[in-house]
Short mmCIF file of C-alpha atoms and ligand atoms in Angstrom, two decimals:
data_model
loop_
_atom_site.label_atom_id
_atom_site.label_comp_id
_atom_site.label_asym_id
_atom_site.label_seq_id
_atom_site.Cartn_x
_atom_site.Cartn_y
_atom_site.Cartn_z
CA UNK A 1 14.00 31.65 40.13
CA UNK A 2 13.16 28.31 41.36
CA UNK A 3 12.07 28.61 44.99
CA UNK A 4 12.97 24.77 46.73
CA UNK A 5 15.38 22.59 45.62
CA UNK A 6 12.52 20.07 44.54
CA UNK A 7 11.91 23.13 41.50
CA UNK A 8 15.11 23.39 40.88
CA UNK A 9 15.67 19.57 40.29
CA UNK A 10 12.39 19.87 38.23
CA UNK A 11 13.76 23.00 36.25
CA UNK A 12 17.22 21.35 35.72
CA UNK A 13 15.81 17.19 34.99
CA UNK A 14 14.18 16.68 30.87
CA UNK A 15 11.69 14.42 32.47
CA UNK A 16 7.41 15.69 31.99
CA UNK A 17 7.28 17.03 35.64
CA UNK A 18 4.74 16.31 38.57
CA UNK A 19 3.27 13.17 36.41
CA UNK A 20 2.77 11.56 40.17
CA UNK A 21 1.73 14.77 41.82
CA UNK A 22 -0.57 13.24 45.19
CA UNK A 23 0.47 9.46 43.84
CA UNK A 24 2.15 6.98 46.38
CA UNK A 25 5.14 5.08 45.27
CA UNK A 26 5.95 1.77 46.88
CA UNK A 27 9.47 0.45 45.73
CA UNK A 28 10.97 -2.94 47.20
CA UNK A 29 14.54 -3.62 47.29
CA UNK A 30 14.09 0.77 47.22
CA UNK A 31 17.38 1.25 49.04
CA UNK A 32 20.04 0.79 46.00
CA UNK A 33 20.57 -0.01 42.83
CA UNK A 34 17.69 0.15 40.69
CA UNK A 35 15.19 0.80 43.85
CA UNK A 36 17.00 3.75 44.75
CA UNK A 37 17.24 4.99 41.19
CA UNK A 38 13.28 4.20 40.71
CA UNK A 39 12.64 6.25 44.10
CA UNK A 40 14.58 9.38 42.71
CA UNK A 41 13.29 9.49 39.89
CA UNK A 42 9.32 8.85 41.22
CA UNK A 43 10.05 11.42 43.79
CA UNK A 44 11.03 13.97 40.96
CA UNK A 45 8.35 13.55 39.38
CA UNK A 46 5.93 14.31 42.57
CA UNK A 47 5.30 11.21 44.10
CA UNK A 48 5.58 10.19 47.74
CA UNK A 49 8.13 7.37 47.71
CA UNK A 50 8.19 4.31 50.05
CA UNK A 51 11.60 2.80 50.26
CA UNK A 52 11.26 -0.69 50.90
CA UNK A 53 13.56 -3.17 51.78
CA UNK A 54 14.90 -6.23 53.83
CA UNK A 55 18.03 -3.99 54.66
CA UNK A 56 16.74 -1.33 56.90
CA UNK A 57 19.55 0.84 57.57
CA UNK A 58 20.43 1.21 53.44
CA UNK A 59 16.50 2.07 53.09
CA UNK A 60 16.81 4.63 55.84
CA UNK A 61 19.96 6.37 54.53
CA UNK A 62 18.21 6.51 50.98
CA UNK A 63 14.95 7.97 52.32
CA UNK A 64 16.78 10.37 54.30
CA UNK A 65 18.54 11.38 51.58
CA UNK A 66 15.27 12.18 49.35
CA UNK A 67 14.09 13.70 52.40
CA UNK A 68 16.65 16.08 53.02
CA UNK A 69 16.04 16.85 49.52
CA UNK A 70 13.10 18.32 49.75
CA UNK A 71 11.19 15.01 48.58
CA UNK A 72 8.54 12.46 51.00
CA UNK A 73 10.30 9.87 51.77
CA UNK A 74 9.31 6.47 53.79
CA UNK A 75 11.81 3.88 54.80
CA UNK A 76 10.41 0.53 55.26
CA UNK A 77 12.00 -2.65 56.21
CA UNK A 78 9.97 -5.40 54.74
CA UNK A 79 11.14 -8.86 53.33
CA UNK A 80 9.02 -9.24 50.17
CA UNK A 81 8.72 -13.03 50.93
CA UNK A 82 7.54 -13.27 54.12
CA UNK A 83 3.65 -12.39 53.45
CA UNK A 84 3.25 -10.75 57.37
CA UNK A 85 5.72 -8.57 56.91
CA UNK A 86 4.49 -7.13 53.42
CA UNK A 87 0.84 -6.79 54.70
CA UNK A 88 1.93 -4.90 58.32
CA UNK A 89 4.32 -2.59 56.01
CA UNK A 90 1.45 -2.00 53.32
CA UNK A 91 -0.55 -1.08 56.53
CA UNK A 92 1.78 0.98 57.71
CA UNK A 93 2.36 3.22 54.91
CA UNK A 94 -1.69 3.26 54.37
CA UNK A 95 -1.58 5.05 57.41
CA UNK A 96 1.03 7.23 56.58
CA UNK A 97 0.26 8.39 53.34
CA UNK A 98 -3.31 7.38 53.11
CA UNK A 99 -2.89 4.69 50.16
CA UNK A 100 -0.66 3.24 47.51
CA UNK A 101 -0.90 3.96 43.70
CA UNK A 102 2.42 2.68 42.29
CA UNK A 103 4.11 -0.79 43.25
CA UNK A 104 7.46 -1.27 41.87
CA UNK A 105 8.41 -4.80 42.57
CA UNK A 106 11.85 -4.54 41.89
CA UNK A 107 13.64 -6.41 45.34
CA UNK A 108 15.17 -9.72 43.31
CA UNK A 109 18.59 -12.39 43.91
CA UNK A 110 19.82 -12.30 40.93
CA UNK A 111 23.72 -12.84 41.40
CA UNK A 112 26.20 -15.71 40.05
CA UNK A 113 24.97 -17.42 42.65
CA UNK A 114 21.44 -17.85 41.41
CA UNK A 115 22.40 -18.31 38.02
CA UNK A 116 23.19 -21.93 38.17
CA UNK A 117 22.04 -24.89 36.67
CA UNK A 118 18.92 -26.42 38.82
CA UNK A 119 21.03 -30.01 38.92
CA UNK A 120 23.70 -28.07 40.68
CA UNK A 121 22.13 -25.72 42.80
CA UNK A 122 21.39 -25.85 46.74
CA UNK A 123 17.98 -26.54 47.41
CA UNK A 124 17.61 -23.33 50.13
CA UNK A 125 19.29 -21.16 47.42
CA UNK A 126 15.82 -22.61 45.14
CA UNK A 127 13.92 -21.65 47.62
CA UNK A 128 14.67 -18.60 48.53
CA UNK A 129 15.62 -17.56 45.24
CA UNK A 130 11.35 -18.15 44.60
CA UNK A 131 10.33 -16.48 47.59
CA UNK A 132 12.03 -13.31 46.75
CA UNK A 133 12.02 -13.17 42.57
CA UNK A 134 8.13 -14.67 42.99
CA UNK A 135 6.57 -15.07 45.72
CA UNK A 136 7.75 -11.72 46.58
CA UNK A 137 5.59 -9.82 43.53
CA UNK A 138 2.77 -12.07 44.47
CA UNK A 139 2.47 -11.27 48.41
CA UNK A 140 3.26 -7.41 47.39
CA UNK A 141 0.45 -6.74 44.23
CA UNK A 142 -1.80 -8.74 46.58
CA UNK A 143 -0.87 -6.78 49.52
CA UNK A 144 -1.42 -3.85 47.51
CA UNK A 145 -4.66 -4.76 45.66
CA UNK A 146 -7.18 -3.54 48.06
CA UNK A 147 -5.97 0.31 48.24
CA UNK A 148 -5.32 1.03 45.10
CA UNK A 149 -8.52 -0.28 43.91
CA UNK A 150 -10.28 1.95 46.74
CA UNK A 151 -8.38 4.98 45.21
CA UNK A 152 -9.61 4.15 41.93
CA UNK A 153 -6.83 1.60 40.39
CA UNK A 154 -2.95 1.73 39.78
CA UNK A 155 0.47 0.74 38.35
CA UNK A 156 2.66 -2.23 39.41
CA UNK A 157 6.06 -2.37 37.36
CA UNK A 158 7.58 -6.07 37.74
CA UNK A 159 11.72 -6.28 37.27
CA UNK A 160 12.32 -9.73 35.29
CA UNK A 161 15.44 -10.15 32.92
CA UNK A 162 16.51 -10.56 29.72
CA UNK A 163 17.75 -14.17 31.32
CA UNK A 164 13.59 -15.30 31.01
CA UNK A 165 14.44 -15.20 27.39
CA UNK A 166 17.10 -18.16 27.75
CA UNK A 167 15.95 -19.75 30.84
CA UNK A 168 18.62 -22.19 31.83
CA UNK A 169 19.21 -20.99 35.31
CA UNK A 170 17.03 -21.40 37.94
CA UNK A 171 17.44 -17.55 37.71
CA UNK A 172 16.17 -17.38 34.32
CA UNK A 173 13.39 -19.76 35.28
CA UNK A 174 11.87 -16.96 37.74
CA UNK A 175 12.84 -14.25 35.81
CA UNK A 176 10.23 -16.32 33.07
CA UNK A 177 7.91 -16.91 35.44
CA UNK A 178 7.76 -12.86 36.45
CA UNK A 179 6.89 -12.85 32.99
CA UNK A 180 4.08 -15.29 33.06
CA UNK A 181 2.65 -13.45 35.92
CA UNK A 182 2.87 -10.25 34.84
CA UNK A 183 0.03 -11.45 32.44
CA UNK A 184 -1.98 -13.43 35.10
CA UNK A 185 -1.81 -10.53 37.75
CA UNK A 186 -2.79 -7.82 34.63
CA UNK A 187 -6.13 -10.15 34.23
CA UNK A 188 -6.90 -10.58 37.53
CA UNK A 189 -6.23 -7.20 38.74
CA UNK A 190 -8.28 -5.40 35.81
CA UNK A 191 -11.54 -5.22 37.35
CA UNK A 192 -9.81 -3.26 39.89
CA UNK A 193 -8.24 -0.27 37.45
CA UNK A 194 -4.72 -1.73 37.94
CA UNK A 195 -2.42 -2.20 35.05
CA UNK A 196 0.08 -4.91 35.77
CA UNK A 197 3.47 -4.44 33.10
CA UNK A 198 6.98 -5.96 33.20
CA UNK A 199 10.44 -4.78 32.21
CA UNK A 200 13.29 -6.96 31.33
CA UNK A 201 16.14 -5.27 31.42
CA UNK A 202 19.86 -6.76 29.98
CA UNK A 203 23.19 -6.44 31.55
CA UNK A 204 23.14 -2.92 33.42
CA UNK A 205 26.21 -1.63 34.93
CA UNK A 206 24.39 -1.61 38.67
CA UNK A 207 27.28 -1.89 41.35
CA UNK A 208 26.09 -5.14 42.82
CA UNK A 209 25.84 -6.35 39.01
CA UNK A 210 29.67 -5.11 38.55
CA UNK A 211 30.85 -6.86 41.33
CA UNK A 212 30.00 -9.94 40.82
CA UNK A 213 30.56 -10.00 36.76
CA UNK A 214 34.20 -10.79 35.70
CA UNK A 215 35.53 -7.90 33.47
CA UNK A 216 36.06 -10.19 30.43
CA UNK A 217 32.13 -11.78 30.69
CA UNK A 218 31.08 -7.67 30.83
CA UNK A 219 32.59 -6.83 27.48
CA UNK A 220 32.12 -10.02 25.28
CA UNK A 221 28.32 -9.68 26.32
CA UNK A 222 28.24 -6.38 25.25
CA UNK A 223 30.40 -6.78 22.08
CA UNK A 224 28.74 -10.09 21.31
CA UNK A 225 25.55 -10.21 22.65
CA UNK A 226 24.04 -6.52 22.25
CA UNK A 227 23.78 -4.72 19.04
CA UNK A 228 24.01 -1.59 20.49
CA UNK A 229 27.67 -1.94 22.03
CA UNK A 230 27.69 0.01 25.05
CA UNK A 231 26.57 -0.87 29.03
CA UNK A 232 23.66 -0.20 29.88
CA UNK A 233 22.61 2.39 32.27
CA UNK A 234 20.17 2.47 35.13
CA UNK A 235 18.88 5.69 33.20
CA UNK A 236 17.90 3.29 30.56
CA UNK A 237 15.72 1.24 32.92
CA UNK A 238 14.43 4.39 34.90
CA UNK A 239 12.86 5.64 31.49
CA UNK A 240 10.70 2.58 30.76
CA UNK A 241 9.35 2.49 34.32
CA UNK A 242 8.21 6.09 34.18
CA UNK A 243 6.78 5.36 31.41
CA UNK A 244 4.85 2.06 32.24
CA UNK A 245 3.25 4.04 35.71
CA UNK A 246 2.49 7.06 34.08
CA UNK A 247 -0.90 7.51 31.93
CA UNK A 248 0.37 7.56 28.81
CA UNK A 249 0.81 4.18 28.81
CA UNK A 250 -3.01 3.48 29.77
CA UNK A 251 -3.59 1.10 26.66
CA UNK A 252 -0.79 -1.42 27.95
CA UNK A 253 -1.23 -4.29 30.54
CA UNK A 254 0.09 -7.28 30.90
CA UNK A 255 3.72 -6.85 28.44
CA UNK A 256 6.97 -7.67 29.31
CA UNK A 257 9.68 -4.51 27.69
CA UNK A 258 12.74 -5.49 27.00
CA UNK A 259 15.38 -2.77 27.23
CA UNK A 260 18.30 -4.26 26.62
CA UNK A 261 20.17 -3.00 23.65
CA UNK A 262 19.07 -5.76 21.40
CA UNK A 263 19.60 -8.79 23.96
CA UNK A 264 18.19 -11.22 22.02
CA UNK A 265 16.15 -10.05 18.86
CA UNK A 266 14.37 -12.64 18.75
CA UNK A 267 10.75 -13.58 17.94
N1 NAD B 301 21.69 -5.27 37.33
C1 NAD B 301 21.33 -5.92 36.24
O1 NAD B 301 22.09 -6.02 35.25
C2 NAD B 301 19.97 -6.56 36.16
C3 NAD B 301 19.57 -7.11 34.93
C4 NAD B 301 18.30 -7.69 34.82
C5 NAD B 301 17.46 -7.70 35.91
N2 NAD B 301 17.86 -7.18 37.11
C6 NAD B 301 16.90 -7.21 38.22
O2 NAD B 301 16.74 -5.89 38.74
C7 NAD B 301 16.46 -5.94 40.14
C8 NAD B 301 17.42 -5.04 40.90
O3 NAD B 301 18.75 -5.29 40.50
P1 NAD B 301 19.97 -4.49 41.15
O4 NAD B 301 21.14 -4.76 40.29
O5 NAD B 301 19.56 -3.10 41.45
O6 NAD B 301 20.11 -5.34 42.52
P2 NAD B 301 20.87 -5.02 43.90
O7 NAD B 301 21.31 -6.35 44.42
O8 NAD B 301 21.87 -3.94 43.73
O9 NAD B 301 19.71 -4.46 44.83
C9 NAD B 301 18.64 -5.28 45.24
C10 NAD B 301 17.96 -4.66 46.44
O10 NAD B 301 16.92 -5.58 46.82
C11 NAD B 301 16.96 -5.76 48.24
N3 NAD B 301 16.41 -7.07 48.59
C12 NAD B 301 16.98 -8.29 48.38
N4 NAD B 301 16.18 -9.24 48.89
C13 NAD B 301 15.10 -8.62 49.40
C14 NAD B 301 13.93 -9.08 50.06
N5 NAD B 301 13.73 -10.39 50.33
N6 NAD B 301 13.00 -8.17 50.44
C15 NAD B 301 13.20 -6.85 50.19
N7 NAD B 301 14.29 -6.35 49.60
C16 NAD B 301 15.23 -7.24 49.20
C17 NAD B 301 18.44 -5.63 48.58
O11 NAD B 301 18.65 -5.36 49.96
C18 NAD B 301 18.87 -4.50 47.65
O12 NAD B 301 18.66 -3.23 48.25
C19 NAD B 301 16.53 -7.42 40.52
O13 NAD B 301 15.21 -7.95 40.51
C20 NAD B 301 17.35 -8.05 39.42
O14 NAD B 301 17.06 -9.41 39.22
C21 NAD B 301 19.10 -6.60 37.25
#
């Protein structure tokens, strides 16, 4: 008989359990959507899990959540762009935890209103569109740099798109550059033990995603678009990010994945 609830959700989840056993999770925009799904899924799998995010009170209600499941939980509220705030909520959870292992830098704009053309676009939305989608993975993996390589390296899983792929929004154009930086950060963080790797997911049936999609756009992309015709699910992204922090994917730095249901096969 399982004894917590934590076994339990082990006992009852197909996942390989305890992979992150003593690891340290740090998740931005951790407080829905993918975050939250990426902190469940770490936690389940043994890790501590900081959720971080520029909306505090979600974050909380997410980490209490995990915590009242059985799991260690952090809330912190951090805006991935503003380099301060990353560094004195790395610190913080350094002294909470005693490290980091795993950065997830998920936290991204990516609605309607970001994918626009750049002729049309406000230049503030530009802006802070790159401070979040790139700036924001820069001031984190640096932020991050100096504790995991005193604990003997780590993970960081970047969130682009499959837009980088057809980058005529100033959307896509981030999404590309995640891409591009995904390689640069792998090289420059090697030396260190960390493994830098990037997933581009396709259209994924997150609420916020929902929302702001017309019905109409939803099915003609996955009718038209996909080859496998169904939505996709967070579960689908979940997988490939296990898999990218865990060990078994030791021989791979510096890729993008798509997972995407065959948005685009191209070369
Ligand atoms: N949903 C999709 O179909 C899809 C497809 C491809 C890529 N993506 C990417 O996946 C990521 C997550 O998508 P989602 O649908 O879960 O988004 P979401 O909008 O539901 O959640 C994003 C989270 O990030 C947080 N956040 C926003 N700005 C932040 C900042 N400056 N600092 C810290 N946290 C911040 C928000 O508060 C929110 O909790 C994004 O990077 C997005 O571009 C999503």
């Amino acid at each position: 008989m399982p004894d917590s609830f934590v076994d339990q959700h082990r006992q009852q989840d197909g996942f390989l359990m305890n992979r992150f056993e003593k690891k340290v999770a740090f998740v931005t925009g951790g407080a829905q959507g993918f975050g939250e799904a990426f902190c469940r899924s770490l936690a389940t799998e043994g890790a501590s899990v900081v959720v971080a995010d520029i909306d505090v009170t979600r974050a909380e209600s997410t980490a209490t959540e995990l915590t009242k499941a059985g799991f260690n939980a952090l809330a912190v509220q951090c805006d991935v762009g503003d380099e301060d705030a990353v560094g004195a909520a790395v610190s913080r959870v350094v002294d909470t935890f005693g490290g980091i292992d795993i950065l997830v830098n998920n936290a991204g704009l990516h609605l309607t209103r970001y994918n626009q053309p750049f002729s049309t676009m406000p230049r503030a939305d530009m802006r802070a569109l790159f401070d979040v989608n790139v700036f924001g993975i820069v001031n984190t993996s640096i932020a991050c740099l100096d504790t995991m390589r005193s604990r003997g390296g780590g993970t960081i899983v970047n969130i682009s798109s499959i837009a980088a792929y057809n980058p005529i929004t100033a959307y896509g154009v981030s999404k590309l550059t995640v891409r591009a930086l995904t390689i640069a950060l792998a090289h420059d963080f090697a030396s260190a033990g960390v493994r830098c790797n990037a997933i581009a997911p396709g259209l994924i049936g997150t609420d916020s995603a929902l929302a702001d999609l017309p019905q109409a756009f939803v099915d003609s992309f996955i009718e038209d678009r996909q080859v496998v015709h169904r939505l996709g699910r967070m579960d689908d992204i979940v997988a490939m990010m296990l898999y990218l922090c865990a060990d078994e994917s030791s021989f791979i730095t510096g890729e993008t994945i798509k997972v995407s249901g065959g948005t685009p096969l191209w070369i």
